[in-house]
Coordinates of C-alpha atoms and ligand atoms in Angstrom, one line a residue:
M400 CA -4.3 1.3 -1.4
I401 CA -2.8 3.3 1.6
V402 CA 0.6 3.6 2.7
V403 CA 2.0 3.9 6.2
V404 CA 5.7 5.8 6.6
G405 CA 6.5 5.5 10.2
S406 CA 7.4 3.3 13.8
L407 CA 7.2 0.1 14.9
N408 CA 7.7 -0.6 18.5
V409 CA 7.9 -3.2 20.8
D410 CA 6.4 -2.0 24.2
L411 CA 7.6 -3.8 27.3
V412 CA 4.9 -3.0 30.2
V413 CA 6.4 -3.5 34.0
P414 CA 3.8 -3.5 37.4
V415 CA 5.4 -1.2 40.0
E416 CA 4.1 0.0 43.3
R417 CA 5.7 3.1 43.1
F418 CA 8.7 4.5 41.0
P419 CA 12.4 4.0 41.7
V420 CA 14.6 7.1 42.7
A421 CA 17.4 7.5 41.1
G422 CA 19.8 5.0 41.8
E423 CA 17.8 2.6 43.3
T424 CA 16.6 -0.9 42.4
L425 CA 12.8 -2.2 42.8
L426 CA 11.3 -5.2 42.0
G427 CA 8.8 -4.6 39.6
G428 CA 5.9 -7.4 38.8
D429 CA 6.1 -9.6 35.5
Y430 CA 6.5 -7.4 32.2
A431 CA 4.1 -7.8 29.1
R432 CA 5.3 -7.7 26.1
H433 CA 2.9 -5.8 22.7
R434 CA 3.1 -4.5 19.3
G435 CA 3.3 -0.7 19.4
G436 CA 4.5 2.0 17.2
K437 CA 2.5 5.6 15.7
G438 CA 3.1 3.4 12.8
A439 CA 2.3 0.1 13.4
N440 CA -0.6 0.8 15.4
Q441 CA -2.2 3.0 12.2
A442 CA -1.4 0.6 9.4
V443 CA -3.1 -2.2 11.7
A444 CA -6.2 0.1 12.5
A445 CA -6.0 1.0 8.6
A446 CA -6.1 -3.1 7.5
R447 CA -8.4 -4.0 10.2
A448 CA -11.6 -1.1 9.4
G449 CA -10.7 -2.6 5.8
G450 CA -8.0 -1.0 4.1
T451 CA -5.4 -2.5 1.6
V452 CA -2.1 -1.1 3.7
R453 CA 1.2 -1.3 3.0
M454 CA 3.8 -0.5 5.7
L455 CA 7.6 1.3 5.6
G456 CA 10.2 1.5 8.0
R457 CA 12.5 0.0 9.8
V458 CA 13.2 -2.9 12.6
G459 CA 16.0 -4.4 14.2
D460 CA 17.6 -8.0 12.5
D461 CA 16.6 -9.0 16.0
A462 CA 14.3 -11.3 16.9
F463 CA 12.0 -7.8 18.4
G464 CA 11.3 -6.7 14.8
A465 CA 10.6 -10.4 13.7
W466 CA 7.8 -10.6 15.7
L467 CA 6.7 -6.8 14.9
S468 CA 6.9 -8.2 11.3
A469 CA 5.2 -10.7 11.8
G470 CA 2.2 -9.4 14.1
L471 CA 1.2 -7.3 10.5
D472 CA 1.2 -9.9 8.3
A473 CA -1.1 -11.8 10.9
D474 CA -2.8 -8.3 10.3
G475 CA -2.4 -8.7 6.2
V476 CA -0.1 -5.6 6.0
D477 CA 2.2 -6.0 3.1
H478 CA 5.9 -5.5 5.0
R479 CA 7.8 -5.5 2.5
G480 CA 9.5 -2.6 2.6
V481 CA 9.6 -2.9 6.8
V482 CA 13.6 -3.3 6.9
S483 CA 15.8 -5.5 9.1
L484 CA 18.7 -3.4 9.5
P485 CA 22.0 -6.1 10.6
D486 CA 23.5 -3.0 12.9
A487 CA 20.3 -0.9 14.9
P488 CA 18.0 -2.7 17.6
T489 CA 14.3 -2.7 17.1
G490 CA 11.8 0.3 18.7
V491 CA 11.1 -0.6 22.3
A492 CA 9.1 1.7 24.6
F493 CA 10.2 0.6 28.4
I494 CA 6.8 1.5 30.3
S495 CA 6.0 1.3 33.6
V496 CA 3.1 1.2 35.2
D497 CA 2.1 1.9 39.0
A498 CA 0.4 1.6 41.0
C499 CA -1.6 4.8 40.7
A500 CA -1.7 3.8 37.5
Q501 CA 0.4 6.4 36.3
N502 CA 3.2 5.8 34.2
T503 CA 7.1 7.0 32.9
I504 CA 7.9 6.0 29.2
I505 CA 11.5 5.5 28.1
V506 CA 11.5 5.0 24.0
S507 CA 14.8 3.6 22.7
P508 CA 13.5 4.3 18.3
G509 CA 16.2 2.0 17.5
A510 CA 16.4 1.3 14.1
N511 CA 12.8 3.6 13.8
G512 CA 15.4 6.5 14.1
R513 CA 17.9 5.4 11.0
L514 CA 14.9 5.9 8.3
G515 CA 16.3 8.6 6.5
A516 CA 15.0 10.3 3.3
R517 CA 17.3 8.5 1.1
D518 CA 15.7 5.6 2.6
L519 CA 12.7 6.5 0.3
A520 CA 12.1 5.9 -3.0
A521 CA 9.8 7.3 -5.2
H522 CA 8.2 3.6 -6.7
A523 CA 7.6 2.7 -3.1
F524 CA 4.2 5.4 -3.5
D525 CA 2.9 4.2 -6.1
G526 CA -0.7 3.4 -7.1
A527 CA -1.3 4.7 -3.2
G528 CA -4.4 6.7 -2.7
V529 CA -3.7 7.5 0.8
V530 CA -0.5 7.9 2.5
L531 CA -0.5 7.9 5.9
L532 CA 2.4 10.2 8.4
Q533 CA 3.4 10.0 11.7
L534 CA 6.5 12.2 13.5
E535 CA 7.8 8.7 15.4
V536 CA 10.9 8.6 12.7
P537 CA 13.1 11.3 11.8
L538 CA 11.1 14.6 10.5
V539 CA 12.9 14.4 7.0
A540 CA 11.7 11.0 6.8
S541 CA 8.5 12.2 7.4
L542 CA 9.1 15.2 4.6
R543 CA 10.3 13.6 2.0
A544 CA 7.7 10.7 2.3
A545 CA 4.9 13.7 1.8
E546 CA 7.0 15.5 -0.9
L547 CA 6.9 11.4 -2.8
A548 CA 3.2 11.1 -1.7
K549 CA 1.8 14.0 -3.1
A550 CA 3.7 13.5 -6.8
A551 CA 1.9 10.3 -6.7
G552 CA -0.7 12.2 -6.9
A553 CA -2.1 10.1 -2.9
L554 CA -3.7 12.2 -1.3
V555 CA -1.4 13.4 2.0
V556 CA -2.3 12.6 5.6
L557 CA -0.3 13.8 8.9
N558 CA -1.3 12.7 12.4
L559 CA 0.7 15.5 13.8
A560 CA 2.1 12.9 17.5
P561 CA 4.3 13.2 18.8
A562 CA 3.3 16.6 19.5
T563 CA 5.7 19.2 17.8
T564 CA 5.7 22.6 16.2
L565 CA 5.7 22.8 12.0
D566 CA 5.4 25.7 9.4
A567 CA 3.2 25.8 7.0
E568 CA 6.3 25.1 4.4
Q569 CA 7.4 22.3 6.0
L570 CA 3.4 21.2 5.9
R571 CA 3.4 22.6 1.9
H572 CA 2.6 18.5 0.9
V573 CA 0.0 17.0 4.0
D574 CA -3.5 17.3 2.5
V575 CA -5.2 16.5 5.7
L576 CA -3.6 17.1 9.5
V577 CA -5.2 15.1 12.2
V578 CA -4.6 16.3 15.8
N579 CA -5.3 15.8 19.3
E580 CA -6.7 18.8 21.6
S581 CA -3.0 19.5 23.3
E582 CA -1.2 18.5 19.9
A583 CA -3.5 21.4 18.0
A584 CA -3.1 24.2 21.0
L585 CA 1.1 23.5 20.6
L586 CA 1.1 24.0 16.7
L587 CA -1.4 27.1 17.6
G588 CA 0.8 28.2 20.0
I589 CA -2.3 29.0 21.8
D590 CA -3.7 27.7 25.5
A591 CA -4.8 23.8 26.0
A592 CA -7.6 25.5 28.0
D593 CA -8.7 27.8 25.3
L594 CA -8.8 25.9 22.8
A595 CA -11.3 23.0 24.6
D596 CA -13.7 26.1 24.9
R597 CA -13.1 26.9 21.5
P598 CA -12.7 24.1 19.2
E599 CA -13.8 25.0 15.9
R600 CA -12.1 27.9 15.7
A601 CA -8.9 25.8 16.2
A602 CA -9.9 23.6 13.2
R603 CA -10.1 26.5 11.3
D604 CA -7.2 28.2 12.1
L605 CA -5.4 25.5 11.3
T606 CA -6.4 26.2 7.6
T607 CA -4.1 28.5 7.5
L608 CA -1.8 25.7 7.5
V609 CA -2.9 23.2 5.5
P610 CA -5.8 22.7 3.1
T611 CA -8.1 20.5 5.9
A612 CA -7.7 20.1 9.4
I613 CA -8.8 17.6 11.7
V614 CA -8.7 18.2 15.1
T615 CA -9.9 14.8 17.4
L616 CA -11.5 15.9 21.4
G617 CA -11.8 12.6 22.6
A618 CA -15.5 11.5 23.7
S619 CA -17.1 15.1 22.7
G620 CA -16.1 13.4 18.9
S621 CA -14.1 15.2 16.6
T622 CA -14.5 18.7 14.0
W623 CA -12.8 19.4 11.0
A624 CA -12.2 22.7 8.9
R625 CA -11.8 23.0 5.4
R626 CA -10.2 25.6 2.8
T627 CA -12.2 26.2 0.5
T628 CA -10.0 30.2 -1.8
R629 CA -7.3 31.8 0.4
T630 CA -10.2 34.3 1.3
A631 CA -13.2 32.7 1.9
E632 CA -14.3 31.5 5.7
P633 CA -13.1 27.7 5.6
A634 CA -16.3 25.4 5.6
A635 CA -15.8 23.3 9.2
G636 CA -17.9 21.2 11.3
R637 CA -18.7 18.8 14.2
V638 CA -19.3 15.1 14.4
A639 CA -20.3 14.4 17.3
G640 CA -18.7 11.0 19.3
F641 CA -20.7 7.8 19.9
P642 CA -21.1 7.3 23.6
V643 CA -19.4 4.1 25.0
T644 CA -18.0 3.3 28.5
A645 CA -14.1 3.7 28.3
V646 CA -11.7 1.2 30.0
D647 CA -8.7 2.8 28.2
T648 CA -7.8 5.2 26.3
T649 CA -4.1 3.9 24.6
A650 CA -4.4 4.2 20.9
A651 CA -8.0 5.8 20.6
G652 CA -6.4 8.5 18.0
D653 CA -4.0 5.3 16.3
A654 CA -7.6 3.6 15.9
F655 CA -9.9 6.9 14.7
V656 CA -6.8 7.8 12.1
G657 CA -6.3 4.6 10.9
A658 CA -9.8 4.1 10.3
L659 CA -10.1 7.6 8.2
A660 CA -7.8 6.8 5.6
A661 CA -9.6 3.3 4.9
A662 CA -12.8 5.4 4.5
L663 CA -11.0 8.6 2.9
D664 CA -8.9 5.1 0.4
G665 CA -12.4 4.1 -0.4
G666 CA -13.7 7.5 -0.9
A667 CA -16.0 8.1 2.0
P668 CA -16.4 12.2 1.9
L669 CA -14.9 13.9 5.2
E670 CA -17.6 13.6 7.5
A671 CA -18.8 9.5 7.0
A672 CA -15.2 9.1 7.0
L673 CA -15.3 11.3 11.0
R674 CA -18.2 8.8 11.3
S675 CA -16.4 6.3 11.0
A676 CA -13.3 7.7 12.4
N677 CA -15.1 8.4 15.7
A678 CA -16.4 4.5 16.0
A679 CA -13.1 3.5 15.8
G680 CA -12.0 5.6 18.5
A681 CA -14.8 5.1 20.5
L682 CA -14.7 0.4 20.3
A683 CA -10.8 1.4 21.2
V684 CA -11.5 2.6 24.5
T685 CA -13.5 -0.2 25.1
A686 CA -11.1 -2.4 24.8
R687 CA -7.5 -3.6 27.2
G688 CA -4.2 -2.6 25.1
A689 CA -3.3 -0.9 21.4
Q690 CA -3.1 -2.8 18.9
P691 CA -5.2 -5.8 20.1
S692 CA -8.2 -3.2 20.3
L693 CA -8.5 -1.9 16.9
P694 CA -11.5 -2.4 16.2
T695 CA -12.6 -4.4 12.8
A696 CA -14.4 -2.8 9.7
E697 CA -18.0 -5.2 10.8
A698 CA -18.0 -3.4 14.9
I699 CA -17.2 0.3 13.1
E700 CA -20.5 0.1 9.9
A701 CA -22.1 -1.6 13.0
L702 CA -21.8 1.1 15.9
V703 CA -21.8 3.7 12.9
Q704 CA -25.7 1.7 11.9
E705 CA -26.9 1.4 15.9
S706 CA -26.7 5.1 16.4
R707 CA -28.5 5.7 12.6
S708 CA -31.7 3.8 14.7
Ligands
ADP1518 P1 -5.7 10.9 21.3 O1 -5.7 9.5 22.1 O2 -4.8 11.4 20.2 O3 -5.7 12.0 22.6 P2 -8.8 11.6 21.2 O4 -8.9 11.1 22.7 O5 -9.0 12.9 21.2 O6 -6.5 11.5 20.9 O7 -9.7 9.8 20.5 C1 -9.4 9.9 19.5 C2 -10.6 9.9 19.1 O8 -10.8 8.5 19.7 C3 -12.2 10.7 19.2 O9 -11.9 12.1 18.5 C4 -13.0 10.0 19.5 O10 -13.5 9.7 18.1 C5 -12.6 8.5 20.2 N1 -12.4 8.9 21.6 C6 -11.7 9.1 22.2 N2 -12.0 8.9 23.9 C7 -12.7 8.8 23.9 C8 -14.1 8.2 24.6 N3 -14.4 8.2 25.9 N4 -15.2 8.5 24.2 C9 -15.9 7.8 22.8 N5 -14.7 8.4 21.6 C10 -13.9 8.4 22.5

């Protein structure tokens, strides 16, 4: 079983010709409402990829919260650990998209921001094979979840998004760190351009912080490194991406991480799990939106098999 501890948001997206300046009122087009939040996206991604998933998080006791829980339900995610708070609104991302497809985003974390370390109970992690974390809930909650997950014997996977810097002490319960190139560059304190030239090196360097590091590389797939002993050079490799026609890269990372968790929970070795994760990320970019574009286990498997033939 996979336990996801993270955020749930409603994304409200409004098209505009151009962005307003301070004090200005503009008319936009019809807004659209989507289910989002990295926690919920990754929970749905893992469930569609074949995992048995339980989600822990916070929403408001309002219509948006009920709508998000209904979405998890539809994807078979156990959301009994998603608690509705009476005194906080559900998290909302207010997104405007201009005529050049640029966007501005204001995230109001609402109930997500109220998840505290003490809200997490040890028994919520009983039976977990993989515990999947991101950083859209308070850091204390993610770090406590990592600690409880480790005590329960689970493999702790952290997707370090949104990008931030954490030290080895904060990362001590993390088994597998997943970062994209800009997150890796920030964490290592190096230039993103340097990293792009030598991503394998970055993955290796990250094993000074965690036992296994994965750097996602967009269309190029992903690279990994695993610490063997503290002194020896880490083992490392690259898993090629799947060539697809990208129409919308939203949620590629979430599809990747969810599918990775499902594969690792199912006992797949790392490189096989990364092939599934790359396939899930590739499929996600071929369709629009976040949760609607997350692929099923059948679609992931078909793409993996197709590339073999
Ligand atoms: P993020 O969306 O978090 O910035 P990436 O852009 O690295 O992360 O994408 C995550 C994963 O999704 C990649 O490792 C890759 O497997 C897949 N992916 C992303 N973009 C493409 C693409 N254009 N073609 C094929 N696969 C892609």
